[in-house]
Coordinates of C-alpha atoms in Angstrom, one line a residue:
X1 CA -1.3 66.2 14.3
X2 CA -3.2 63.9 16.6
X3 CA -4.0 64.6 20.2
X4 CA -5.1 61.8 22.4
X5 CA -7.0 61.8 25.7
X6 CA -7.5 58.6 27.6
X7 CA -10.3 58.0 30.2
X8 CA -12.1 55.1 32.1
X9 CA -9.3 54.2 34.6
X10 CA -10.1 53.6 38.3
X11 CA -9.7 51.3 41.2
X12 CA -11.4 47.9 41.1
X13 CA -11.2 44.6 42.7
X14 CA -9.8 41.5 41.0
X15 CA -12.2 39.9 38.6
X16 CA -13.9 43.2 37.8
X17 CA -14.0 44.9 34.4
X18 CA -13.1 48.3 33.1
X19 CA -13.3 50.0 29.7
X20 CA -10.7 52.6 28.8
X21 CA -11.4 55.0 26.0
X22 CA -9.0 57.1 24.0
X23 CA -10.4 60.0 22.0
X24 CA -8.4 61.7 19.3
X25 CA -8.5 65.1 18.0
X26 CA -7.5 65.8 14.4
X27 CA -8.7 64.5 11.1
X28 CA -6.1 61.9 10.8
X29 CA -7.5 59.4 13.3
X30 CA -9.2 57.5 10.6
X31 CA -5.9 56.5 9.0
X32 CA -4.0 56.0 12.2
X33 CA -3.1 52.6 13.7
X34 CA -3.7 52.7 17.4
X35 CA -2.1 50.9 20.3
X36 CA -2.4 50.6 24.1
X37 CA 0.6 50.3 26.3
X38 CA 1.0 50.2 30.1
X39 CA 3.6 50.9 32.7
X40 CA 3.4 49.3 36.1
X41 CA 5.3 50.8 39.0
X42 CA 8.9 50.2 38.8
X43 CA 8.7 48.5 35.4
X44 CA 9.3 49.3 31.8
X45 CA 6.5 50.2 29.4
X46 CA 5.0 47.3 27.8
X47 CA 2.7 46.6 24.9
X48 CA -0.9 45.7 25.5
X49 CA -2.9 45.8 22.3
X50 CA -2.8 47.2 18.8
X51 CA -5.5 47.7 16.1
X52 CA -5.2 48.7 12.4
X53 CA -7.3 51.6 11.2
X54 CA -9.6 49.0 9.4
X55 CA -10.8 48.0 12.8
X56 CA -10.3 44.3 11.9
X57 CA -6.6 43.5 12.3
X58 CA -5.6 43.4 16.0
X59 CA -2.9 42.0 18.2
X60 CA -2.7 41.4 21.9
X61 CA 0.1 40.8 24.4
X62 CA 0.1 37.2 25.8
X63 CA -0.8 38.3 29.3
X64 CA -4.0 39.9 28.2
X65 CA -5.2 37.7 25.5
X66 CA -8.7 36.3 26.1
X67 CA -9.4 39.1 28.7
X68 CA -8.8 42.4 26.8
X69 CA -10.6 43.5 23.7
X70 CA -9.7 46.5 21.6
X71 CA -12.2 48.1 19.3
X72 CA -12.5 51.4 17.5
X73 CA -15.1 53.8 16.3
X74 CA -13.8 55.8 13.5
X75 CA -16.9 58.1 13.4
X76 CA -16.2 59.0 17.0
X77 CA -12.4 59.1 16.6
X78 CA -12.2 56.7 19.6
X79 CA -10.6 53.5 20.5
X80 CA -11.7 51.4 23.4
X81 CA -9.9 48.8 25.5
X82 CA -12.3 46.5 27.3
X83 CA -10.6 44.7 30.1
X84 CA -12.3 41.9 31.8
X85 CA -11.2 39.5 34.6
X86 CA -8.7 42.1 35.8
X87 CA -5.9 40.9 37.9
X88 CA -3.6 42.8 40.4
X89 CA -0.8 42.5 37.9
X90 CA -2.8 44.5 35.4
X91 CA -2.2 47.5 37.7
X92 CA -0.5 50.2 35.7
X93 CA -0.8 53.5 33.9
X94 CA -2.3 52.8 30.6
X95 CA -1.5 55.0 27.5
X96 CA -2.9 55.0 24.1
X97 CA -0.7 55.8 21.1
X98 CA -1.3 56.6 17.4
X99 CA 0.7 56.5 14.2
X100 CA -0.6 57.5 10.8
X101 CA -0.2 54.9 8.1
X102 CA -1.5 54.5 4.6
X103 CA -2.0 50.8 5.2
X104 CA -5.5 50.0 6.5
X105 CA -4.6 46.6 7.8
X106 CA -1.3 47.3 9.5
X107 CA -0.9 47.4 13.4
X108 CA 2.2 48.0 15.4
X109 CA 3.3 46.4 18.7
X110 CA 6.5 48.3 19.3
X111 CA 6.3 51.6 21.3
X112 CA 8.8 53.4 19.0
X113 CA 6.5 52.8 16.0
X114 CA 4.0 55.4 17.4
X115 CA 4.2 59.1 16.9
X116 CA 1.4 60.4 19.2
X117 CA 0.9 59.6 23.0
X118 CA -1.8 60.3 25.4
X119 CA -1.2 61.4 29.0
X120 CA -2.3 58.0 30.4
X121 CA -5.1 56.8 32.7
X122 CA -4.4 54.9 36.0
X123 CA -5.8 51.4 36.5
X124 CA -5.5 49.8 40.0
X125 CA -6.6 46.3 40.7
X126 CA -6.9 45.3 44.3
X127 CA -6.7 41.7 45.4

């Protein structure tokens, strides 16, 4: 069982940065691939970023490539999403997700691959 708690959201102006954190409880975090998804008002949930539990293999959605960076600290059971050069279209509720896997280098970009979800943190970017 993995429980996830996101933090770090807020209201910022376009061009600013935010760092989201997702802290997991449970011993299985180290062997969990992690992902970030977001849901903008009136839109479907979409993939943002994914990271394997080795912390090396990562994937990003095209709209955030070059601006967002996902990292993880297995000792702290925490993943981070550093978001730079934020745009109004980044406004959304951001969710982290986890799935246990024996493969250290595998990440998942599909939401239905994930077993555990956090409650979300809101990010609002004003123009």
